[in-house]
């Protein structure tokens, strides 16, 4: 077992993550010493069993980054700070406090009516398609996959389409991390604070009102960051999931053959995308509550463990040689993580409804959709943490807008 740390950056995370994880497993085993940007150390857990073990034992592998033993190595302007910065939200809370926050979030999300969600997602997907269907081509990422989840989530918060559009634009700007990102984040905070004040004065049938009225008794100061975590945690991976599944359908013969029967293949492609190209490749993380052995490594108290969800999904011990649509119905991937901090179940269902609807509407409206560049020219976003296409340029025969959306 090799002790030389692997650098957690570089182009192979985009061009060949599967090969890279295989090499890491062969050289280092299931728990890999890594150096993040700036030489900050961590353990990347890429064994299926080991990731499962870590997320199932929160008493040993805890969530609060206050426990981290490497804070003194972190420069003030460290680009990965948002991944570990302790904010008072569900993400970093532990024990009773976590149950209070996570319970309220799950209850608020479970209150979303499945039928209404489907109807609204269809309307919003149709509205987005209307914006580009009159031409002969579009970048589906910019025009569609990155926008649809934010619009649906905004509706779930009780916002009308106009405010939803503003929120969606701010979310995209913030996630893209350019010079306007900080302003967008401030605008988002202000929008959430205003929304909470409105709903306190006049509650409705929406996620924000349900969070306010929940017995968990959130203060405004607690609610605003929590609502932003929910939006960000929902918008980005759902958009990448939709985009990665569409990429699969447009590039992989096993799915291309069945594009005409999109209703069957949408769910298959989405499931396959979670195995092959899961949106959250690496999730940061857990912090060891005390010294512990894992995958033959000695993990010291306060060490950071990164959940290598993509690596775990590609662990041969779980793959058993089954690929493609034949894997339909096998949902044992770790793409939503697992355990106390795993993605809440109602959130997974909402994400799936958005993604299935997004594919079905697109295939229904633009049935001869195809890539406008060779598949080999498609690029992935430059990050080891998330997997999503940088753009998804397509062509199609122009179609009339539906207009009533
Ligand atoms: C409507 C869409 C979604 C919402 C509202 C949502 C919400 C959340 C929330 C609130 C958490 C924090 C749970 C906790 O710490 O207790 C979470 C965690 C997570 N979610 Fe989601 N999510 C959505 C979609 C997705 C999608 C599409 C994926 C990937 C396929 C995903 C993957 C994850 C992962 C990997 C975690 C981290 C789990 C961990 O640290 O163990 N989520 N999500």
Coordinates of C-alpha atoms and ligand atoms in Angstrom, one line a residue:
X1 CA 0.0 0.0 0.0
X2 CA 1.5 3.3 -1.2
X3 CA 1.7 6.2 1.2
X4 CA 2.6 8.9 -1.4
X5 CA -0.4 11.3 -1.5
X6 CA -2.3 11.8 -4.7
X7 CA -3.0 15.3 -5.9
X8 CA -6.7 15.9 -5.9
X9 CA -6.7 18.1 -9.0
X10 CA -5.7 17.9 -12.6
X11 CA -7.3 17.0 -15.9
X12 CA -7.7 13.3 -15.4
X13 CA -10.6 13.9 -13.0
X14 CA -12.4 15.2 -16.1
X15 CA -11.0 13.0 -18.9
X16 CA -10.7 9.6 -17.2
X17 CA -12.0 9.5 -13.6
X18 CA -12.8 5.8 -13.8
X19 CA -9.3 4.9 -14.8
X20 CA -7.9 7.2 -12.3
X21 CA -9.9 5.7 -9.4
X22 CA -8.9 2.2 -10.6
X23 CA -5.2 3.2 -10.4
X24 CA -5.7 4.8 -7.0
X25 CA -7.4 1.6 -5.7
X26 CA -4.6 -0.6 -7.1
X27 CA -1.8 1.6 -5.6
X28 CA -3.4 2.7 -2.4
X29 CA -6.3 0.5 -1.6
X30 CA -9.8 1.8 -0.6
X31 CA -8.5 4.8 1.5
X32 CA -6.2 7.1 -0.4
X33 CA -4.0 9.8 1.1
X34 CA -4.6 13.0 -0.9
X35 CA -3.5 16.6 -1.1
X36 CA -6.1 19.1 -2.0
X37 CA -5.2 22.5 -3.5
X38 CA -2.6 24.3 -1.5
X39 CA -1.2 21.0 -0.2
X40 CA -4.0 20.5 2.4
X41 CA -4.2 16.8 3.4
X42 CA -7.2 14.5 3.6
X43 CA -8.2 10.9 3.0
X44 CA -10.2 10.1 -0.1
X45 CA -12.4 7.0 0.6
X46 CA -13.1 5.2 -2.6
X47 CA -14.0 1.7 -1.5
X48 CA -17.8 1.0 -1.6
X49 CA -17.8 -0.8 1.7
X50 CA -15.5 1.8 3.3
X51 CA -17.7 4.7 2.2
X52 CA -20.8 2.9 3.4
X53 CA -19.1 2.2 6.7
X54 CA -18.1 5.9 7.2
X55 CA -21.5 7.3 6.5
X56 CA -23.2 4.7 8.6
X57 CA -21.2 5.6 11.8
X58 CA -21.7 9.3 12.6
X59 CA -20.4 8.8 16.1
X60 CA -16.9 8.0 14.8
X61 CA -17.0 9.8 11.4
X62 CA -18.6 13.1 12.5
X63 CA -19.8 16.0 10.4
X64 CA -18.7 19.2 12.1
X65 CA -15.7 20.7 10.5
X66 CA -14.8 22.3 13.9
X67 CA -13.2 18.9 14.6
X68 CA -10.7 19.3 11.7
X69 CA -7.1 19.1 12.7
X70 CA -5.7 20.8 9.6
X71 CA -7.3 24.3 10.0
X72 CA -3.8 25.9 10.5
X73 CA -2.8 24.6 7.0
X74 CA -5.7 26.4 5.4
X75 CA -5.0 29.8 3.9
X76 CA -7.6 32.5 4.3
X77 CA -8.3 32.7 0.6
X78 CA -8.3 28.9 0.1
X79 CA -10.6 28.2 -2.9
X80 CA -12.1 25.2 -1.3
X81 CA -13.2 27.0 1.9
X82 CA -16.9 26.8 1.0
X83 CA -16.7 23.0 1.1
X84 CA -15.6 22.9 4.7
X85 CA -16.6 26.2 6.2
X86 CA -18.6 25.6 9.3
X87 CA -22.0 27.3 8.7
X88 CA -24.9 26.8 11.1
X89 CA -26.9 24.5 8.8
X90 CA -28.1 21.0 8.5
X91 CA -24.9 20.1 6.7
X92 CA -22.5 20.6 9.6
X93 CA -24.7 19.9 12.6
X94 CA -24.6 16.7 14.6
X95 CA -26.7 14.7 16.9
X96 CA -30.0 16.2 18.2
X97 CA -29.4 19.5 16.4
X98 CA -29.0 17.7 13.1
X99 CA -32.2 15.6 13.7
X100 CA -34.1 18.9 14.4
X101 CA -32.9 20.5 11.2
X102 CA -33.0 17.5 9.0
X103 CA -36.5 16.5 10.3
X104 CA -37.9 19.9 9.5
X105 CA -36.4 19.9 6.0
X106 CA -37.7 16.4 5.2
X107 CA -41.2 17.3 6.4
X108 CA -41.2 20.5 4.4
X109 CA -40.1 18.7 1.3
X110 CA -42.5 15.8 1.8
X111 CA -45.3 18.3 1.8
X112 CA -44.8 19.0 -1.9
X113 CA -47.6 17.4 -3.8
X114 CA -46.2 14.9 -6.3
X115 CA -48.8 15.4 -9.0
X116 CA -48.6 19.2 -8.8
X117 CA -44.8 19.0 -8.9
X118 CA -45.0 17.0 -12.1
X119 CA -47.4 19.4 -13.6
X120 CA -45.4 22.5 -12.7
X121 CA -42.1 20.9 -13.8
X122 CA -43.7 20.1 -17.2
X123 CA -44.9 23.7 -17.6
X124 CA -41.5 25.2 -16.7
X125 CA -39.7 22.7 -19.0
X126 CA -42.0 23.7 -21.8
X127 CA -41.4 27.3 -21.1
X128 CA -37.6 26.9 -21.3
X129 CA -38.0 24.9 -24.6
X130 CA -40.2 27.7 -26.0
X131 CA -37.2 30.0 -25.6
X132 CA -35.0 28.1 -28.1
X133 CA -37.2 25.7 -30.1
X134 CA -37.7 28.2 -32.9
X135 CA -34.0 28.0 -33.8
X136 CA -32.0 25.0 -35.1
X137 CA -29.7 24.5 -32.1
X138 CA -28.9 25.3 -28.5
X139 CA -26.5 24.6 -25.7
X140 CA -28.8 22.5 -23.6
X141 CA -26.7 23.1 -20.5
X142 CA -27.0 26.8 -20.5
X143 CA -30.5 27.0 -21.9
X144 CA -32.1 24.1 -20.1
X145 CA -30.5 21.7 -17.7
X146 CA -28.8 24.3 -15.5
X147 CA -32.0 26.4 -15.3
X148 CA -34.9 23.9 -14.9
X149 CA -34.1 22.7 -11.3
X150 CA -33.8 26.3 -9.9
X151 CA -37.1 27.3 -11.5
X152 CA -38.9 24.3 -10.0
X153 CA -37.2 24.8 -6.6
X154 CA -38.3 28.5 -6.7
X155 CA -41.9 27.4 -7.3
X156 CA -41.6 25.0 -4.3
X157 CA -40.6 28.1 -2.2
X158 CA -43.8 29.8 -3.4
X159 CA -42.2 32.3 -5.8
X160 CA -43.8 33.3 -9.0
X161 CA -41.9 32.7 -12.3
X162 CA -40.5 36.2 -12.4
X163 CA -38.9 36.0 -9.0
X164 CA -37.9 32.4 -9.8
X165 CA -36.1 33.6 -12.9
X166 CA -34.1 36.1 -10.8
X167 CA -33.3 33.5 -8.2
X168 CA -32.2 31.0 -10.9
X169 CA -29.9 33.6 -12.5
X170 CA -28.3 34.5 -9.1
X171 CA -27.8 30.8 -8.3
X172 CA -26.0 30.2 -11.6
X173 CA -23.8 33.2 -11.2
X174 CA -22.9 32.2 -7.7
X175 CA -22.1 28.6 -8.6
X176 CA -20.0 29.7 -11.6
X177 CA -17.8 31.5 -9.1
X178 CA -16.8 34.4 -11.4
X179 CA -16.3 38.0 -10.3
X180 CA -20.0 38.6 -9.8
X181 CA -20.4 35.5 -7.6
X182 CA -20.2 37.4 -4.3
X183 CA -22.8 40.0 -5.4
X184 CA -25.1 37.1 -6.5
X185 CA -24.7 35.4 -3.1
X186 CA -25.6 38.7 -1.3
X187 CA -28.6 39.1 -3.6
X188 CA -29.7 35.5 -2.8
X189 CA -29.4 36.1 1.0
X190 CA -31.4 39.3 0.7
X191 CA -34.1 37.5 -1.4
X192 CA -34.3 34.7 1.1
X193 CA -34.6 37.1 4.1
X194 CA -37.4 39.0 2.3
X195 CA -39.2 35.8 1.5
X196 CA -39.0 34.6 5.1
X197 CA -40.5 37.9 6.3
X198 CA -43.3 37.7 3.7
X199 CA -44.2 34.1 4.7
X200 CA -44.1 34.8 8.4
X201 CA -46.6 37.6 7.8
X202 CA -48.7 35.5 5.4
X203 CA -48.0 31.8 5.2
X204 CA -48.9 29.7 2.1
X205 CA -48.7 26.1 0.9
X206 CA -45.0 26.1 0.2
X207 CA -41.7 24.8 1.6
X208 CA -40.7 28.1 3.2
X209 CA -44.0 28.4 5.1
X210 CA -43.8 24.8 6.2
X211 CA -40.3 25.3 7.6
X212 CA -41.5 28.5 9.4
X213 CA -44.4 26.6 10.9
X214 CA -42.5 23.5 11.8
X215 CA -42.3 22.5 15.5
X216 CA -38.5 22.7 15.1
X217 CA -39.1 26.4 15.7
X218 CA -36.5 28.0 13.4
X219 CA -35.5 31.6 13.9
X220 CA -35.1 33.8 10.8
X221 CA -31.3 33.7 11.3
X222 CA -31.4 29.9 11.1
X223 CA -33.8 29.8 8.2
X224 CA -32.1 32.0 5.7
X225 CA -28.8 29.9 5.4
X226 CA -30.8 26.7 5.6
X227 CA -33.0 27.8 2.7
X228 CA -29.9 28.6 0.6
X229 CA -28.3 25.2 1.4
X230 CA -31.5 23.6 0.2
X231 CA -31.6 25.6 -3.0
X232 CA -27.9 25.1 -3.7
X233 CA -27.9 21.5 -2.7
X234 CA -30.9 20.8 -4.9
X235 CA -30.2 23.0 -7.9
X236 CA -26.7 22.1 -8.8
X237 CA -26.7 18.3 -8.6
X238 CA -30.1 17.9 -10.1
X239 CA -29.0 20.1 -13.1
X240 CA -25.9 18.0 -13.5
X241 CA -27.9 14.8 -13.2
X242 CA -30.3 15.8 -15.9
X243 CA -27.4 17.0 -18.2
X244 CA -25.3 13.8 -17.6
X245 CA -28.3 11.6 -18.4
X246 CA -29.1 13.6 -21.6
X247 CA -25.4 13.3 -22.6
X248 CA -25.7 9.5 -22.2
X249 CA -28.9 9.4 -24.2
X250 CA -27.3 11.4 -27.0
X251 CA -23.9 9.7 -27.1
X252 CA -24.5 6.1 -26.1
X253 CA -26.0 3.7 -28.6
X254 CA -27.6 1.7 -25.9
X255 CA -29.8 4.7 -25.2
X256 CA -29.8 6.4 -28.5
X257 CA -31.7 3.4 -29.9
X258 CA -34.4 4.0 -27.4
X259 CA -34.7 7.8 -27.5
X260 CA -38.0 7.4 -29.4
X261 CA -39.3 5.5 -26.4
X262 CA -38.1 8.2 -24.0
X263 CA -40.5 7.3 -21.3
X264 CA -38.7 4.0 -20.7
X265 CA -35.2 5.2 -21.4
X266 CA -35.3 8.4 -19.3
X267 CA -35.4 6.5 -16.0
X268 CA -32.8 4.0 -17.3
X269 CA -30.5 6.8 -18.4
X270 CA -30.9 8.6 -15.1
X271 CA -30.1 5.5 -13.1
X272 CA -27.1 4.8 -15.4
X273 CA -25.9 8.3 -15.0
X274 CA -25.9 7.9 -11.2
X275 CA -23.6 4.9 -11.6
X276 CA -21.3 6.2 -14.3
X277 CA -21.2 10.0 -13.9
X278 CA -22.7 10.8 -10.6
X279 CA -23.0 14.6 -10.1
X280 CA -21.4 14.7 -6.6
X281 CA -18.1 12.8 -7.4
X282 CA -16.5 13.7 -4.0
X283 CA -18.4 15.0 -1.0
X284 CA -16.6 16.7 1.8
X285 CA -16.8 15.1 4.2
X286 CA -16.5 13.6 7.7
X287 CA -14.0 14.2 10.5
X288 CA -12.7 11.4 12.7
X289 CA -14.0 11.8 16.3
X290 CA -11.0 9.7 17.5
X291 CA -8.2 7.6 16.1
X292 CA -9.6 4.8 14.1
X293 CA -8.6 2.2 11.5
X294 CA -10.2 2.3 8.1
X295 CA -9.3 0.2 5.0
X296 CA -5.9 -0.6 6.5
X297 CA -5.1 3.0 7.3
X298 CA -4.7 4.7 10.7
X299 CA -7.0 7.7 10.6
X300 CA -6.1 10.3 13.3
X301 CA -8.6 12.2 15.4
X302 CA -9.7 15.3 13.5
X303 CA -8.6 13.9 10.0
X304 CA -10.8 14.9 7.1
X305 CA -12.3 12.0 5.1
X306 CA -13.7 12.8 1.7
X307 CA -16.5 10.6 0.5
X308 CA -15.4 9.3 -2.9
X309 CA -18.9 8.5 -4.1
X310 CA -17.9 8.1 -7.8
X311 CA -15.0 5.9 -6.8
X312 CA -17.2 3.8 -4.6
X313 CA -19.8 3.4 -7.4
X314 CA -17.0 2.1 -9.6
X315 CA -15.6 -0.3 -7.1
X316 CA -15.5 -3.7 -8.8
X317 CA -16.7 -5.4 -5.7
X318 CA -20.1 -3.8 -6.3
X319 CA -20.2 -3.6 -10.2
X320 CA -20.1 -7.3 -10.9
X321 CA -19.7 -6.6 -14.6
X322 CA -23.3 -5.4 -15.1
X323 CA -23.5 -2.3 -17.2
X324 CA -26.0 -0.2 -19.1
X325 CA -29.7 -0.8 -19.2
X326 CA -29.2 -4.3 -17.8
X327 CA -28.5 -2.5 -14.6
X328 CA -32.0 -1.1 -14.6
X329 CA -33.5 -1.4 -11.2
X330 CA -30.2 -1.6 -9.4
X331 CA -30.2 1.5 -7.2
X332 CA -27.4 0.4 -4.8
X333 CA -25.1 3.2 -5.9
X334 CA -23.9 5.7 -3.2
X335 CA -24.7 8.8 -5.3
X336 CA -27.1 10.2 -2.7
X337 CA -24.8 9.0 0.0
X338 CA -26.4 7.2 2.9
X339 CA -27.1 7.4 6.6
X340 CA -28.1 10.4 8.8
X341 CA -26.6 13.0 6.5
X342 CA -27.5 11.3 3.2
X343 CA -29.7 13.2 0.8
X344 CA -33.2 13.3 2.3
X345 CA -35.6 10.9 0.7
X346 CA -38.2 13.4 -0.3
X347 CA -35.4 15.5 -2.0
X348 CA -34.3 12.5 -4.1
X349 CA -37.9 12.0 -5.2
X350 CA -38.3 15.6 -6.1
X351 CA -34.9 15.6 -8.0
X352 CA -36.0 12.5 -9.9
X353 CA -39.3 14.1 -10.9
X354 CA -37.5 17.2 -12.2
X355 CA -35.0 15.1 -14.1
X356 CA -37.5 12.6 -15.7
X357 CA -39.8 15.5 -16.7
X358 CA -36.9 17.4 -18.1
X359 CA -35.9 14.6 -20.4
X360 CA -39.4 13.6 -21.4
X361 CA -40.5 17.2 -22.3
X362 CA -37.3 17.7 -24.3
X363 CA -37.7 14.5 -26.3
X364 CA -41.4 15.1 -26.8
X365 CA -40.9 18.7 -28.1
X366 CA -37.7 18.1 -30.1
X367 CA -37.7 14.4 -31.1
X368 CA -34.9 14.6 -33.6
X369 CA -32.5 16.2 -31.2
X370 CA -28.9 15.3 -31.7
X371 CA -25.4 16.5 -30.7
X372 CA -24.0 19.1 -32.9
X373 CA -20.4 18.1 -32.1
X374 CA -18.7 14.7 -32.0
X375 CA -19.2 13.1 -28.6
X376 CA -15.4 13.1 -28.1
X377 CA -15.4 16.9 -28.2
X378 CA -17.7 17.3 -25.2
X379 CA -15.9 18.6 -22.2
X380 CA -16.6 18.1 -18.5
X381 CA -16.6 20.9 -15.9
X382 CA -13.1 21.3 -14.5
X383 CA -13.6 20.0 -11.0
X384 CA -12.8 16.7 -9.2
X385 CA -15.8 17.4 -6.9
X386 CA -18.7 17.6 -9.3
X387 CA -19.3 15.9 -12.7
X388 CA -21.3 17.8 -15.3
X389 CA -20.9 18.6 -18.9
X390 CA -19.4 22.0 -19.6
X391 CA -21.8 22.4 -22.5
X392 CA -24.2 20.2 -24.4
X393 CA -24.6 21.7 -27.9
X394 CA -27.4 20.1 -29.9
X395 CA -29.2 20.6 -33.2
X396 CA -32.9 19.9 -34.1
X397 CA -35.6 20.7 -36.5
X398 CA -37.2 24.0 -35.4
X399 CA -40.6 23.5 -33.7
X400 CA -43.3 26.0 -32.8
X401 CA -43.5 27.3 -29.2
X402 CA -46.3 26.0 -27.1
X403 CA -46.9 29.6 -26.1
X404 CA -49.4 29.0 -23.3
X405 CA -46.6 28.2 -20.7
Ligands
LIG1 C1 -34.5 18.7 -5.1 C2 -33.2 18.3 -5.1 C3 -32.4 18.1 -3.9 C4 -32.5 18.6 -2.6 C5 -33.5 19.6 -2.1 C6 -31.4 18.1 -1.8 C7 -31.2 18.4 -0.5 C8 -30.1 17.9 0.3 C9 -29.9 18.2 1.7 C10 -30.7 19.1 2.5 C11 -28.8 17.5 2.1 C12 -28.1 17.6 3.5 C13 -28.6 16.4 4.3 C14 -28.0 16.4 5.7 O1 -26.8 16.8 5.9 O2 -28.7 16.0 6.6 C15 -28.3 16.8 0.9 C16 -27.2 16.0 0.9 C17 -26.7 15.3 -0.2 N1 -27.3 15.3 -1.4 FE1 -29.1 16.1 -2.0 N2 -30.6 17.3 -2.6 C18 -31.2 17.2 -3.9 C19 -30.7 16.5 -5.0 C20 -29.6 15.8 -5.0 C21 -29.1 15.1 -6.1 C22 -29.7 15.1 -7.5 C23 -27.9 14.4 -5.7 C24 -27.0 13.6 -6.5 C25 -27.4 12.7 -7.4 C26 -27.8 14.7 -4.3 C27 -26.7 14.2 -3.6 C28 -26.5 14.6 -2.3 C29 -25.3 14.1 -1.5 C30 -24.1 13.3 -2.1 C31 -25.5 14.7 -0.2 C32 -24.4 14.6 0.9 C33 -24.6 13.5 1.8 C34 -23.6 13.2 2.8 O3 -22.8 14.1 3.2 O4 -23.5 12.1 3.3 N3 -28.8 15.5 -3.9 N4 -29.2 17.0 -0.2

